[in-house]
Amino acid sequence: MQPANKINSFEAIVHRLKKTLPDSIETYHTNQTSTYPLIKIVLGKGNPQRVLISAGIHGDEPGSVESLLSFLQDEHYLPYINKWEITLLPCINPHGYEFGTRENHQGKDLNRLFKVDEPPIEVFFAQSILSIPFELTIELHEDNESTGYYLYQKGIDAKDDELGIEILDAIKNIMPINLDDEIDGSSANHGVIGKNIDISSMDWWPMALYGFSKGVERCLTLETASQFDMATRVNAHLTAIKTALNYFSNKR
Ligand SMILES: [Zn+2]
């Protein structure tokens, strides 16, 4: 089941990244001819606070990739670069991104495959990065059915649950918040989905819960709403990223 046409260019993404940050890009090449180089960027190497920001695990969510590129190109990282080591995965599912599919070239939903014995190469790549603990992970998504912004959060310290509320508070003037009691099958509270679940009992893990199993203090999965224009979606995600980084900067 191969989609007919490319709707986005991964090469254009690589080109934009190289223009912005020529020295900090690492690519991971696979032996599989059907996959693309997987890209990792590290800014502020060796700094004491560590965050992982990722996008494009679902290929049909271009607003996530665009937000991460804007974070780099418009230098939104600058206020954080003295304290934070910022690791970025700008496009985890390049094939899906090019062809506009949620799944990868094998038809696999990568964000369901973080608890399997032999994960797809894209998942293995993300897992290898999570082998060193992060204080914070931020995963960028978008939802084409949602009426507004919402997020998932999971963390070690319950006190940090206030961060989810703080993020949505910062966004509400940019994009409406999805206030449904149930979003995508999960119960939600004013746009926050906090999975109060013992992850060891789950059959599958998304990337966020894999990170949590590896000791990430706070895992955020952010969902912007595709029905708004790209600039609004990007603005909402950038505001969320900055709110989270400010929160943890002030905590230390
Ligand atoms: Zn998604």
CSV table of C-alpha atoms and ligand atoms in Angstrom, one decimal:
chain,number,residue,atom,x,y,z
A,1,MET,CA,0.0,0.0,0.0
A,2,GLN,CA,2.2,2.8,-1.3
A,3,PRO,CA,0.8,6.3,-1.4
A,4,ALA,CA,1.1,7.7,-4.9
A,5,ASN,CA,2.6,11.1,-4.4
A,6,LYS,CA,5.0,12.9,-2.1
A,7,ILE,CA,3.2,15.8,-0.5
A,8,ASN,CA,6.2,17.1,1.5
A,9,SER,CA,9.9,17.1,0.9
A,10,PHE,CA,12.2,15.7,3.5
A,11,GLU,CA,15.2,17.0,1.5
A,12,ALA,CA,13.8,20.5,2.0
A,13,ILE,CA,13.8,19.9,5.8
A,14,VAL,CA,17.4,18.8,5.7
A,15,HIS,CA,18.3,21.8,3.6
A,16,ARG,CA,16.6,24.2,6.1
A,17,LEU,CA,18.4,22.6,9.0
A,18,LYS,CA,21.8,22.7,7.4
A,19,LYS,CA,21.3,26.3,6.6
A,20,THR,CA,20.4,27.1,10.2
A,21,LEU,CA,22.8,24.9,12.2
A,22,PRO,CA,25.5,23.6,10.0
A,23,ASP,CA,27.6,22.1,12.8
A,24,SER,CA,25.2,20.5,15.2
A,25,ILE,CA,23.5,18.0,13.0
A,26,GLU,CA,24.1,14.3,13.4
A,27,THR,CA,22.5,11.9,11.0
A,28,TYR,CA,22.0,8.2,11.7
A,29,HIS,CA,22.1,6.2,8.6
A,30,THR,CA,20.4,2.8,8.4
A,31,ASN,CA,21.2,-0.1,6.2
A,32,GLN,CA,17.6,-0.3,5.1
A,33,THR,CA,17.3,1.3,1.7
A,34,SER,CA,13.7,2.1,2.3
A,35,THR,CA,14.4,4.5,5.1
A,36,TYR,CA,15.9,7.9,5.3
A,37,PRO,CA,18.7,9.3,7.5
A,38,LEU,CA,17.4,10.0,10.9
A,39,ILE,CA,18.4,13.3,12.3
A,40,LYS,CA,19.4,14.4,15.7
A,41,ILE,CA,20.5,17.9,16.7
A,42,VAL,CA,22.2,18.8,20.0
A,43,LEU,CA,22.5,22.4,21.2
A,44,GLY,CA,24.4,23.4,24.4
A,45,LYS,CA,26.2,20.1,24.7
A,46,GLY,CA,27.2,19.3,28.3
A,47,ASN,CA,24.8,21.7,30.0
A,48,PRO,CA,23.3,20.6,33.3
A,49,GLN,CA,19.6,20.5,32.3
A,50,ARG,CA,18.5,18.2,29.5
A,51,VAL,CA,15.4,18.3,27.3
A,52,LEU,CA,14.4,16.2,24.3
A,53,ILE,CA,12.1,17.8,21.8
A,54,SER,CA,10.8,15.7,19.0
A,55,ALA,CA,8.4,15.9,16.1
A,56,GLY,CA,7.0,14.0,13.1
A,57,ILE,CA,6.6,10.6,14.6
A,58,HIS,CA,3.2,10.6,12.9
A,59,GLY,CA,4.0,11.6,9.2
A,60,ASP,CA,0.6,13.3,8.6
A,61,GLU,CA,1.2,15.9,11.3
A,62,PRO,CA,3.4,18.5,9.5
A,63,GLY,CA,2.6,21.2,12.0
A,64,SER,CA,4.8,19.4,14.5
A,65,VAL,CA,7.8,19.4,12.2
A,66,GLU,CA,7.2,23.0,11.2
A,67,SER,CA,7.1,24.0,14.9
A,68,LEU,CA,10.4,22.4,15.6
A,69,LEU,CA,12.0,24.0,12.6
A,70,SER,CA,10.7,27.4,13.7
A,71,PHE,CA,12.1,26.8,17.2
A,72,LEU,CA,15.5,26.5,15.5
A,73,GLN,CA,15.3,29.0,12.6
A,74,ASP,CA,13.8,31.8,14.7
A,75,GLU,CA,16.3,31.0,17.5
A,76,HIS,CA,13.7,30.5,20.2
A,77,TYR,CA,16.3,28.3,22.0
A,78,LEU,CA,18.7,31.2,22.6
A,79,PRO,CA,17.4,32.2,26.1
A,80,TYR,CA,17.9,28.6,27.3
A,81,ILE,CA,21.2,27.7,25.7
A,82,ASN,CA,23.4,28.5,28.7
A,83,LYS,CA,21.6,26.1,31.0
A,84,TRP,CA,20.1,23.5,28.8
A,85,GLU,CA,21.4,20.8,26.6
A,86,ILE,CA,18.6,20.6,24.0
A,87,THR,CA,18.3,17.5,21.9
A,88,LEU,CA,16.0,17.7,18.9
A,89,LEU,CA,14.6,15.0,16.7
A,90,PRO,CA,13.0,17.1,13.9
A,91,CYS,CA,11.3,14.4,11.9
A,92,ILE,CA,11.2,10.9,13.4
A,93,ASN,CA,9.2,9.4,10.5
A,94,PRO,CA,10.6,10.9,7.3
A,95,HIS,CA,8.8,8.6,4.9
A,96,GLY,CA,5.5,9.3,6.5
A,97,TYR,CA,6.2,13.0,6.4
A,98,GLU,CA,6.9,12.9,2.6
A,99,PHE,CA,3.9,10.8,1.8
A,100,GLY,CA,1.5,12.3,4.4
A,101,THR,CA,0.9,9.1,6.2
A,102,ARG,CA,0.6,8.5,10.0
A,103,GLU,CA,2.6,5.3,9.7
A,104,ASN,CA,6.1,4.6,8.4
A,105,HIS,CA,7.0,2.9,5.1
A,106,GLN,CA,6.1,-0.5,6.6
A,107,GLY,CA,2.6,0.7,7.6
A,108,LYS,CA,3.5,0.8,11.3
A,109,ASP,CA,2.3,3.4,13.8
A,110,LEU,CA,5.7,4.1,15.4
A,111,ASN,CA,4.2,5.7,18.5
A,112,ARG,CA,2.6,2.3,19.5
A,113,LEU,CA,5.8,0.3,19.2
A,114,PHE,CA,8.0,1.4,22.2
A,115,LYS,CA,7.4,-1.8,24.1
A,116,VAL,CA,8.1,-4.4,21.5
A,117,ASP,CA,11.1,-6.7,21.3
A,118,GLU,CA,12.2,-5.8,17.9
A,119,PRO,CA,11.2,-2.2,17.2
A,120,PRO,CA,11.3,-0.5,13.8
A,121,ILE,CA,14.5,1.4,13.1
A,122,GLU,CA,12.9,4.8,13.8
A,123,VAL,CA,11.8,3.6,17.2
A,124,PHE,CA,15.1,2.0,18.0
A,125,PHE,CA,16.8,5.4,17.1
A,126,ALA,CA,14.5,7.3,19.5
A,127,GLN,CA,15.0,4.7,22.3
A,128,SER,CA,18.8,4.9,21.9
A,129,ILE,CA,18.6,8.7,22.6
A,130,LEU,CA,16.5,8.1,25.7
A,131,SER,CA,19.1,5.8,27.2
A,132,ILE,CA,20.6,8.9,29.0
A,133,PRO,CA,18.0,10.4,31.3
A,134,PHE,CA,16.2,13.7,30.4
A,135,GLU,CA,14.6,16.0,32.8
A,136,LEU,CA,11.9,16.9,30.3
A,137,THR,CA,10.6,15.4,27.0
A,138,ILE,CA,8.4,17.3,24.7
A,139,GLU,CA,6.7,15.5,21.8
A,140,LEU,CA,5.0,17.6,19.2
A,141,HIS,CA,1.9,16.3,17.5
A,142,GLU,CA,-1.3,17.6,15.8
A,143,ASP,CA,-4.8,16.4,15.7
A,144,ASN,CA,-7.0,16.9,12.7
A,145,GLU,CA,-10.3,16.2,14.6
A,146,SER,CA,-9.7,18.3,17.7
A,147,THR,CA,-11.5,21.6,18.2
A,148,GLY,CA,-8.5,23.0,20.0
A,149,TYR,CA,-5.2,22.5,21.8
A,150,TYR,CA,-4.7,19.8,24.4
A,151,LEU,CA,-1.9,17.8,26.0
A,152,TYR,CA,-0.9,14.5,27.7
A,153,GLN,CA,1.5,14.6,30.7
A,154,LYS,CA,3.1,12.1,32.9
A,155,GLY,CA,5.8,12.6,35.5
A,156,ILE,CA,7.5,11.6,38.6
A,157,ASP,CA,6.6,14.6,40.8
A,158,ALA,CA,2.8,15.2,41.1
A,159,LYS,CA,3.6,18.9,41.9
A,160,ASP,CA,4.6,19.4,38.3
A,161,ASP,CA,1.1,18.5,37.1
A,162,GLU,CA,0.5,22.3,37.4
A,163,LEU,CA,2.8,22.7,34.3
A,164,GLY,CA,0.1,21.2,32.0
A,165,ILE,CA,-2.4,23.8,33.2
A,166,GLU,CA,0.2,26.6,32.9
A,167,ILE,CA,0.9,25.6,29.3
A,168,LEU,CA,-2.8,25.7,28.3
A,169,ASP,CA,-3.2,29.0,30.2
A,170,ALA,CA,-0.4,30.5,28.0
A,171,ILE,CA,-2.0,29.1,24.8
A,172,LYS,CA,-5.6,30.0,25.3
A,173,ASN,CA,-5.3,33.4,23.7
A,174,ILE,CA,-3.6,31.9,20.6
A,175,MET,CA,-5.8,28.9,20.0
A,176,PRO,CA,-8.9,27.6,21.9
A,177,ILE,CA,-8.4,24.7,24.3
A,178,ASN,CA,-10.2,21.5,23.8
A,179,LEU,CA,-12.5,21.3,26.9
A,180,ASP,CA,-14.1,18.0,26.1
A,181,ASP,CA,-14.4,15.5,29.0
A,182,GLU,CA,-13.1,12.8,26.8
A,183,ILE,CA,-10.5,13.3,24.0
A,184,ASP,CA,-9.4,10.5,21.7
A,185,GLY,CA,-10.6,7.9,24.1
A,186,SER,CA,-9.0,9.3,27.2
A,187,SER,CA,-10.6,11.3,30.0
A,188,ALA,CA,-9.5,14.9,30.0
A,189,ASN,CA,-9.7,17.8,32.4
A,190,HIS,CA,-9.7,21.2,30.8
A,191,GLY,CA,-7.4,20.0,28.0
A,192,VAL,CA,-5.1,18.0,30.2
A,193,ILE,CA,-4.9,14.2,29.9
A,194,GLY,CA,-2.9,12.8,32.8
A,195,LYS,CA,-2.6,9.1,32.5
A,196,ASN,CA,-2.8,7.8,36.0
A,197,ILE,CA,-1.8,4.3,35.0
A,198,ASP,CA,0.8,1.8,36.0
A,199,ILE,CA,2.7,1.6,32.8
A,200,SER,CA,4.0,-1.9,33.4
A,201,SER,CA,0.4,-3.2,33.0
A,202,MET,CA,0.1,-1.7,29.5
A,203,ASP,CA,0.4,-3.8,26.4
A,204,TRP,CA,2.0,-1.0,24.4
A,205,TRP,CA,3.9,2.2,25.1
A,206,PRO,CA,4.1,5.4,23.1
A,207,MET,CA,7.4,7.2,23.1
A,208,ALA,CA,6.5,9.3,26.1
A,209,LEU,CA,5.9,6.4,28.4
A,210,TYR,CA,9.1,4.7,27.2
A,211,GLY,CA,10.8,7.8,28.3
A,212,PHE,CA,9.0,7.8,31.6
A,213,SER,CA,10.2,4.1,32.1
A,214,LYS,CA,13.8,5.4,31.6
A,215,GLY,CA,13.5,8.1,34.3
A,216,VAL,CA,12.3,11.2,32.5
A,217,GLU,CA,11.0,13.5,35.1
A,218,ARG,CA,8.2,15.0,33.1
A,219,CYS,CA,6.9,13.8,29.7
A,220,LEU,CA,4.7,16.1,27.6
A,221,THR,CA,2.8,15.1,24.5
A,222,LEU,CA,1.4,18.2,22.9
A,223,GLU,CA,-1.4,18.3,20.4
A,224,THR,CA,-2.1,21.4,18.3
A,225,ALA,CA,-5.3,21.4,16.3
A,226,SER,CA,-4.9,21.0,12.5
A,227,GLN,CA,-8.0,23.0,11.6
A,228,PHE,CA,-6.1,26.3,12.4
A,229,ASP,CA,-3.6,27.8,10.0
A,230,MET,CA,0.0,26.8,10.2
A,231,ALA,CA,1.3,30.0,11.8
A,232,THR,CA,-1.3,29.6,14.6
A,233,ARG,CA,-0.4,25.9,15.1
A,234,VAL,CA,3.3,26.8,15.3
A,235,ASN,CA,2.8,29.7,17.6
A,236,ALA,CA,0.8,27.5,20.0
A,237,HIS,CA,3.5,24.8,20.1
A,238,LEU,CA,6.3,27.3,20.5
A,239,THR,CA,4.5,28.9,23.4
A,240,ALA,CA,4.1,25.5,25.0
A,241,ILE,CA,7.8,24.7,24.6
A,242,LYS,CA,8.8,28.0,26.1
A,243,THR,CA,6.4,27.7,29.0
A,244,ALA,CA,7.8,24.2,29.9
A,245,LEU,CA,11.4,25.3,29.6
A,246,ASN,CA,10.8,28.4,31.7
A,247,TYR,CA,9.0,26.2,34.3
A,248,PHE,CA,11.9,23.8,34.7
A,249,SER,CA,14.5,26.7,34.5
A,250,ASN,CA,12.9,28.4,37.4
A,251,LYS,CA,12.6,25.2,39.4
A,252,ARG,CA,16.4,24.7,39.6
B,1,ZN,ZN,0.3,12.2,16.5
